[in-house]
């Protein structure tokens, strides 16, 4: 989940503030040819504190770890395992 969405869900910012920050972030990219993290823009605009951004980033990291654990594939083949092989593979 994106940092802006997490901050919205936590109630730290509203949609109008997020849109404003995204516009500011785009301005940095267009006018100064540099990418600025959304969290930094939100702090500069004084919509959130550094601690609130850090908390959301920590939550974001935890959600990604859980997602990665769920995507683990089976490592053992059993009698009920089905797969196809292309002759090029052999």
mmCIF file of N, CA and C in Angstrom:
data_model
loop_
_atom_site.group_PDB
_atom_site.id
_atom_site.type_symbol
_atom_site.label_atom_id
_atom_site.label_comp_id
_atom_site.label_asym_id
_atom_site.label_seq_id
_atom_site.Cartn_x
_atom_site.Cartn_y
_atom_site.Cartn_z
ATOM 1 N N UNK A 1 0.844 -1.176 0.000
ATOM 2 C CA UNK A 1 0.000 0.000 0.000
ATOM 3 C C UNK A 1 0.895 1.247 0.000
ATOM 4 N N UNK A 2 0.481 2.243 -0.724
ATOM 5 C CA UNK A 2 1.270 3.461 -0.846
ATOM 6 C C UNK A 2 1.201 4.284 0.442
ATOM 7 N N UNK A 3 2.258 5.043 0.683
ATOM 8 C CA UNK A 3 2.365 5.827 1.910
ATOM 9 C C UNK A 3 1.219 6.819 2.056
ATOM 10 N N UNK A 4 0.821 7.453 0.976
ATOM 11 C CA UNK A 4 -0.284 8.401 1.036
ATOM 12 C C UNK A 4 -1.579 7.729 1.468
ATOM 13 N N UNK A 5 -1.827 6.538 0.948
ATOM 14 C CA UNK A 5 -3.032 5.791 1.322
ATOM 15 C C UNK A 5 -3.003 5.392 2.792
ATOM 16 N N UNK A 6 -1.836 4.991 3.272
ATOM 17 C CA UNK A 6 -1.712 4.628 4.687
ATOM 18 C C UNK A 6 -1.984 5.820 5.599
ATOM 19 N N UNK A 7 -1.431 6.962 5.240
ATOM 20 C CA UNK A 7 -1.648 8.165 6.047
ATOM 21 C C UNK A 7 -3.117 8.580 6.027
ATOM 22 N N UNK A 8 -3.777 8.367 4.899
ATOM 23 C CA UNK A 8 -5.221 8.623 4.817
ATOM 24 C C UNK A 8 -5.993 7.695 5.750
ATOM 25 N N UNK A 9 -5.665 6.407 5.687
ATOM 26 C CA UNK A 9 -6.354 5.422 6.516
ATOM 27 C C UNK A 9 -6.168 5.706 8.003
ATOM 28 N N UNK A 10 -4.995 6.170 8.369
ATOM 29 C CA UNK A 10 -4.712 6.478 9.773
ATOM 30 C C UNK A 10 -5.360 7.786 10.212
ATOM 31 N N UNK A 11 -5.853 8.559 9.256
ATOM 32 C CA UNK A 11 -6.508 9.811 9.583
ATOM 33 C C UNK A 11 -5.550 10.966 9.816
ATOM 34 N N UNK A 12 -4.293 10.804 9.415
ATOM 35 C CA UNK A 12 -3.296 11.861 9.595
ATOM 36 C C UNK A 12 -3.452 12.975 8.565
ATOM 37 N N UNK A 13 -3.972 12.615 7.391
ATOM 38 C CA UNK A 13 -4.206 13.594 6.330
ATOM 39 C C UNK A 13 -5.572 13.331 5.720
ATOM 40 N N UNK A 14 -6.067 14.311 4.971
ATOM 41 C CA UNK A 14 -7.310 14.105 4.231
ATOM 42 C C UNK A 14 -6.985 14.076 2.732
ATOM 43 N N UNK A 15 -7.993 13.793 1.922
ATOM 44 C CA UNK A 15 -7.769 13.665 0.475
ATOM 45 C C UNK A 15 -7.256 14.959 -0.151
ATOM 46 N N UNK A 16 -7.766 16.076 0.318
ATOM 47 C CA UNK A 16 -7.340 17.363 -0.225
ATOM 48 C C UNK A 16 -5.854 17.601 0.055
ATOM 49 N N UNK A 17 -5.415 17.266 1.249
ATOM 50 C CA UNK A 17 -3.997 17.419 1.593
ATOM 51 C C UNK A 17 -3.130 16.481 0.764
ATOM 52 N N UNK A 18 -3.593 15.252 0.561
ATOM 53 C CA UNK A 18 -2.841 14.303 -0.253
ATOM 54 C C UNK A 18 -2.707 14.811 -1.685
ATOM 55 N N UNK A 19 -3.796 15.294 -2.252
ATOM 56 C CA UNK A 19 -3.750 15.822 -3.618
ATOM 57 C C UNK A 19 -2.805 17.012 -3.723
ATOM 58 N N UNK A 20 -2.827 17.873 -2.738
ATOM 59 C CA UNK A 20 -1.937 19.031 -2.721
ATOM 60 C C UNK A 20 -0.475 18.593 -2.666
ATOM 61 N N UNK A 21 -0.195 17.615 -1.830
ATOM 62 C CA UNK A 21 1.176 17.110 -1.692
ATOM 63 C C UNK A 21 1.639 16.419 -2.984
ATOM 64 N N UNK A 22 0.746 15.686 -3.611
ATOM 65 C CA UNK A 22 1.105 15.014 -4.873
ATOM 66 C C UNK A 22 1.396 16.039 -5.969
ATOM 67 N N UNK A 23 0.623 17.132 -5.993
ATOM 68 C CA UNK A 23 0.901 18.204 -6.960
ATOM 69 C C UNK A 23 2.278 18.810 -6.702
ATOM 70 N N UNK A 24 2.572 19.062 -5.431
ATOM 71 C CA UNK A 24 3.870 19.645 -5.060
ATOM 72 C C UNK A 24 5.003 18.690 -5.451
ATOM 73 N N UNK A 25 4.797 17.413 -5.229
ATOM 74 C CA UNK A 25 5.791 16.407 -5.591
ATOM 75 C C UNK A 25 6.024 16.416 -7.105
ATOM 76 N N UNK A 26 4.948 16.550 -7.873
ATOM 77 C CA UNK A 26 5.062 16.624 -9.333
ATOM 78 C C UNK A 26 5.815 17.873 -9.771
ATOM 79 N N UNK A 27 5.568 18.988 -9.086
ATOM 80 C CA UNK A 27 6.280 20.229 -9.405
ATOM 81 C C UNK A 27 7.786 20.066 -9.224
ATOM 82 N N UNK A 28 8.179 19.408 -8.140
ATOM 83 C CA UNK A 28 9.605 19.145 -7.919
ATOM 84 C C UNK A 28 10.183 18.349 -9.095
ATOM 85 N N UNK A 29 9.449 17.335 -9.518
ATOM 86 C CA UNK A 29 9.932 16.481 -10.597
ATOM 87 C C UNK A 29 10.027 17.244 -11.913
ATOM 88 N N UNK A 30 9.039 18.084 -12.200
ATOM 89 C CA UNK A 30 9.012 18.813 -13.473
ATOM 90 C C UNK A 30 9.975 19.997 -13.469
ATOM 91 N N UNK A 31 9.899 20.809 -12.422
ATOM 92 C CA UNK A 31 10.689 22.042 -12.392
ATOM 93 C C UNK A 31 12.153 21.854 -12.015
ATOM 94 N N UNK A 32 12.411 20.895 -11.158
ATOM 95 C CA UNK A 32 13.778 20.732 -10.655
ATOM 96 C C UNK A 32 14.421 19.414 -11.067
ATOM 97 N N UNK A 33 13.681 18.611 -11.818
ATOM 98 C CA UNK A 33 14.172 17.335 -12.323
ATOM 99 C C UNK A 33 14.728 16.467 -11.190
ATOM 100 N N UNK A 34 13.986 16.417 -10.085
ATOM 101 C CA UNK A 34 14.399 15.561 -8.984
ATOM 102 C C UNK A 34 13.174 14.963 -8.304
ATOM 103 N N UNK A 35 13.362 13.773 -7.829
ATOM 104 C CA UNK A 35 12.285 13.064 -7.167
ATOM 105 C C UNK A 35 12.367 13.321 -5.661
ATOM 106 N N UNK A 36 11.260 13.716 -5.077
ATOM 107 C CA UNK A 36 11.195 13.966 -3.637
ATOM 108 C C UNK A 36 10.154 13.006 -3.055
ATOM 109 N N UNK A 37 10.518 12.260 -2.010
ATOM 110 C CA UNK A 37 9.552 11.342 -1.404
ATOM 111 C C UNK A 37 8.309 12.077 -0.902
ATOM 112 N N UNK A 38 7.174 11.442 -1.060
ATOM 113 C CA UNK A 38 5.914 12.058 -0.661
ATOM 114 C C UNK A 38 5.905 12.401 0.824
ATOM 115 N N UNK A 39 6.470 11.551 1.635
ATOM 116 C CA UNK A 39 6.527 11.824 3.071
ATOM 117 C C UNK A 39 7.240 13.128 3.376
ATOM 118 N N UNK A 40 8.323 13.384 2.667
ATOM 119 C CA UNK A 40 9.069 14.624 2.872
ATOM 120 C C UNK A 40 8.224 15.835 2.473
ATOM 121 N N UNK A 41 7.507 15.723 1.376
ATOM 122 C CA UNK A 41 6.645 16.815 0.920
ATOM 123 C C UNK A 41 5.551 17.081 1.957
ATOM 124 N N UNK A 42 4.947 16.030 2.476
ATOM 125 C CA UNK A 42 3.890 16.179 3.470
ATOM 126 C C UNK A 42 4.401 16.857 4.740
ATOM 127 N N UNK A 43 5.624 16.533 5.138
ATOM 128 C CA UNK A 43 6.231 17.165 6.314
ATOM 129 C C UNK A 43 6.528 18.637 6.022
ATOM 130 N N UNK A 44 7.071 18.926 4.826
ATOM 131 C CA UNK A 44 7.367 20.313 4.449
ATOM 132 C C UNK A 44 6.102 21.181 4.459
ATOM 133 N N UNK A 45 4.990 20.601 4.022
ATOM 134 C CA UNK A 45 3.723 21.321 3.998
ATOM 135 C C UNK A 45 3.064 21.366 5.382
ATOM 136 N N UNK A 46 3.704 20.722 6.344
ATOM 137 C CA UNK A 46 3.236 20.654 7.731
ATOM 138 C C UNK A 46 1.880 19.977 7.874
ATOM 139 N N UNK A 47 1.629 18.981 7.014
ATOM 140 C CA UNK A 47 0.409 18.195 7.115
ATOM 141 C C UNK A 47 0.580 17.057 8.116
ATOM 142 N N UNK A 48 1.808 16.567 8.240
ATOM 143 C CA UNK A 48 2.116 15.471 9.159
ATOM 144 C C UNK A 48 3.453 15.748 9.837
ATOM 145 N N UNK A 49 3.719 14.958 10.876
ATOM 146 C CA UNK A 49 5.022 15.041 11.541
ATOM 147 C C UNK A 49 5.930 13.943 11.004
ATOM 148 N N UNK A 50 7.202 14.065 11.298
ATOM 149 C CA UNK A 50 8.162 13.031 10.891
ATOM 150 C C UNK A 50 7.794 11.707 11.548
ATOM 151 N N UNK A 51 7.360 11.753 12.804
ATOM 152 C CA UNK A 51 6.981 10.529 13.517
ATOM 153 C C UNK A 51 5.793 9.832 12.858
ATOM 154 N N UNK A 52 4.833 10.599 12.373
ATOM 155 C CA UNK A 52 3.671 10.007 11.709
ATOM 156 C C UNK A 52 4.077 9.332 10.399
ATOM 157 N N UNK A 53 4.976 9.960 9.657
ATOM 158 C CA UNK A 53 5.468 9.351 8.412
ATOM 159 C C UNK A 53 6.251 8.080 8.739
ATOM 160 N N UNK A 54 7.085 8.139 9.773
ATOM 161 C CA UNK A 54 7.875 6.966 10.165
ATOM 162 C C UNK A 54 6.961 5.807 10.566
ATOM 163 N N UNK A 55 5.904 6.109 11.293
ATOM 164 C CA UNK A 55 4.951 5.079 11.696
ATOM 165 C C UNK A 55 4.285 4.434 10.478
ATOM 166 N N UNK A 56 3.872 5.266 9.533
ATOM 167 C CA UNK A 56 3.227 4.745 8.319
ATOM 168 C C UNK A 56 4.201 3.914 7.489
ATOM 169 N N UNK A 57 5.452 4.366 7.398
ATOM 170 C CA UNK A 57 6.459 3.602 6.653
ATOM 171 C C UNK A 57 6.723 2.254 7.317
ATOM 172 N N UNK A 58 6.729 2.246 8.636
ATOM 173 C CA UNK A 58 6.917 1.000 9.370
ATOM 174 C C UNK A 58 5.764 0.047 9.109
ATOM 175 N N UNK A 59 4.541 0.572 9.130
ATOM 176 C CA UNK A 59 3.370 -0.251 8.820
ATOM 177 C C UNK A 59 3.421 -0.765 7.387
ATOM 178 N N UNK A 60 3.865 0.083 6.473
ATOM 179 C CA UNK A 60 3.977 -0.292 5.068
ATOM 180 C C UNK A 60 4.958 -1.461 4.921
ATOM 181 N N UNK A 61 6.070 -1.372 5.616
ATOM 182 C CA UNK A 61 7.091 -2.423 5.561
ATOM 183 C C UNK A 61 6.538 -3.742 6.111
ATOM 184 N N UNK A 62 5.793 -3.673 7.204
ATOM 185 C CA UNK A 62 5.210 -4.882 7.795
ATOM 186 C C UNK A 62 4.218 -5.532 6.843
ATOM 187 N N UNK A 63 3.402 -4.723 6.164
ATOM 188 C CA UNK A 63 2.412 -5.260 5.231
ATOM 189 C C UNK A 63 3.094 -5.941 4.043
ATOM 190 N N UNK A 64 4.232 -5.397 3.603
ATOM 191 C CA UNK A 64 4.969 -6.002 2.497
ATOM 192 C C UNK A 64 5.565 -7.341 2.915
ATOM 193 N N UNK A 65 6.039 -7.441 4.159
ATOM 194 C CA UNK A 65 6.598 -8.701 4.647
ATOM 195 C C UNK A 65 5.526 -9.776 4.687
ATOM 196 N N UNK A 66 4.339 -9.428 5.153
ATOM 197 C CA UNK A 66 3.230 -10.382 5.213
ATOM 198 C C UNK A 66 2.864 -10.835 3.811
ATOM 199 N N UNK A 67 2.825 -9.904 2.869
ATOM 200 C CA UNK A 67 2.490 -10.236 1.484
ATOM 201 C C UNK A 67 3.515 -11.200 0.900
ATOM 202 N N UNK A 68 4.815 -10.963 1.164
ATOM 203 C CA UNK A 68 5.871 -11.829 0.652
ATOM 204 C C UNK A 68 5.751 -13.229 1.225
ATOM 205 N N UNK A 69 5.394 -13.342 2.511
ATOM 206 C CA UNK A 69 5.240 -14.655 3.134
ATOM 207 C C UNK A 69 4.123 -15.439 2.480
ATOM 208 N N UNK A 70 3.048 -14.765 2.088
ATOM 209 C CA UNK A 70 1.910 -15.432 1.464
ATOM 210 C C UNK A 70 2.236 -15.906 0.058
ATOM 211 N N UNK A 71 3.214 -15.292 -0.591
ATOM 212 C CA UNK A 71 3.538 -15.626 -1.966
ATOM 213 C C UNK A 71 4.564 -16.750 -2.083
ATOM 214 N N UNK A 72 4.950 -17.349 -0.963
ATOM 215 C CA UNK A 72 5.929 -18.425 -0.983
ATOM 216 C C UNK A 72 5.327 -19.620 -1.704
ATOM 217 N N UNK A 73 6.102 -20.196 -2.607
ATOM 218 C CA UNK A 73 5.625 -21.333 -3.382
ATOM 219 C C UNK A 73 6.030 -22.640 -2.703
ATOM 220 N N UNK A 74 5.315 -23.683 -3.017
ATOM 221 C CA UNK A 74 5.639 -25.003 -2.490
ATOM 222 C C UNK A 74 7.010 -25.440 -2.991
ATOM 223 N N UNK A 75 7.749 -26.120 -2.117
ATOM 224 C CA UNK A 75 9.093 -26.548 -2.494
ATOM 225 C C UNK A 75 9.209 -28.054 -2.654
ATOM 226 N N UNK A 76 8.149 -28.792 -2.329
ATOM 227 C CA UNK A 76 8.190 -30.251 -2.440
ATOM 228 C C UNK A 76 7.169 -30.723 -3.462
ATOM 229 N N UNK A 77 7.530 -31.755 -4.183
ATOM 230 C CA UNK A 77 6.613 -32.353 -5.145
ATOM 231 C C UNK A 77 6.004 -33.590 -4.515
ATOM 232 N N UNK A 78 4.714 -33.735 -4.612
ATOM 233 C CA UNK A 78 4.021 -34.906 -4.084
ATOM 234 C C UNK A 78 3.255 -35.605 -5.182
ATOM 235 N N UNK A 79 2.513 -36.631 -4.785
ATOM 236 C CA UNK A 79 1.749 -37.404 -5.762
ATOM 237 C C UNK A 79 0.681 -36.561 -6.450
ATOM 238 N N UNK A 80 0.157 -35.591 -5.749
ATOM 239 C CA UNK A 80 -0.924 -34.791 -6.327
ATOM 240 C C UNK A 80 -0.404 -33.548 -7.064
ATOM 241 N N UNK A 81 0.911 -33.385 -7.149
ATOM 242 C CA UNK A 81 1.475 -32.219 -7.819
ATOM 243 C C UNK A 81 1.370 -32.400 -9.332
ATOM 244 N N UNK A 82 0.833 -31.401 -10.009
ATOM 245 C CA UNK A 82 0.701 -31.446 -11.462
ATOM 246 C C UNK A 82 1.513 -30.306 -12.062
ATOM 247 N N UNK A 83 2.212 -30.589 -13.137
ATOM 248 C CA UNK A 83 2.964 -29.554 -13.842
ATOM 249 C C UNK A 83 3.170 -29.986 -15.277
ATOM 250 N N UNK A 84 3.508 -29.031 -16.123
ATOM 251 C CA UNK A 84 3.774 -29.315 -17.521
ATOM 252 C C UNK A 84 5.193 -28.894 -17.847
ATOM 253 N N UNK A 85 5.821 -29.657 -18.744
ATOM 254 C CA UNK A 85 7.154 -29.297 -19.199
ATOM 255 C C UNK A 85 7.150 -29.161 -20.708
ATOM 256 N N UNK A 86 7.839 -28.187 -21.174
ATOM 257 C CA UNK A 86 8.028 -27.983 -22.599
ATOM 258 C C UNK A 86 9.211 -28.856 -23.014
ATOM 259 N N UNK A 87 9.160 -29.433 -24.202
ATOM 260 C CA UNK A 87 10.262 -30.285 -24.654
ATOM 261 C C UNK A 87 11.583 -29.520 -24.735
ATOM 262 N N UNK A 88 11.517 -28.213 -24.945
ATOM 263 C CA UNK A 88 12.727 -27.408 -24.957
ATOM 264 C C UNK A 88 13.415 -27.411 -23.609
ATOM 265 N N UNK A 89 12.611 -27.565 -22.533
ATOM 266 C CA UNK A 89 13.147 -27.581 -21.178
ATOM 267 C C UNK A 89 14.082 -28.766 -20.985
ATOM 268 N N UNK A 90 13.725 -29.916 -21.573
ATOM 269 C CA UNK A 90 14.524 -31.119 -21.427
ATOM 270 C C UNK A 90 15.754 -31.008 -22.284
#
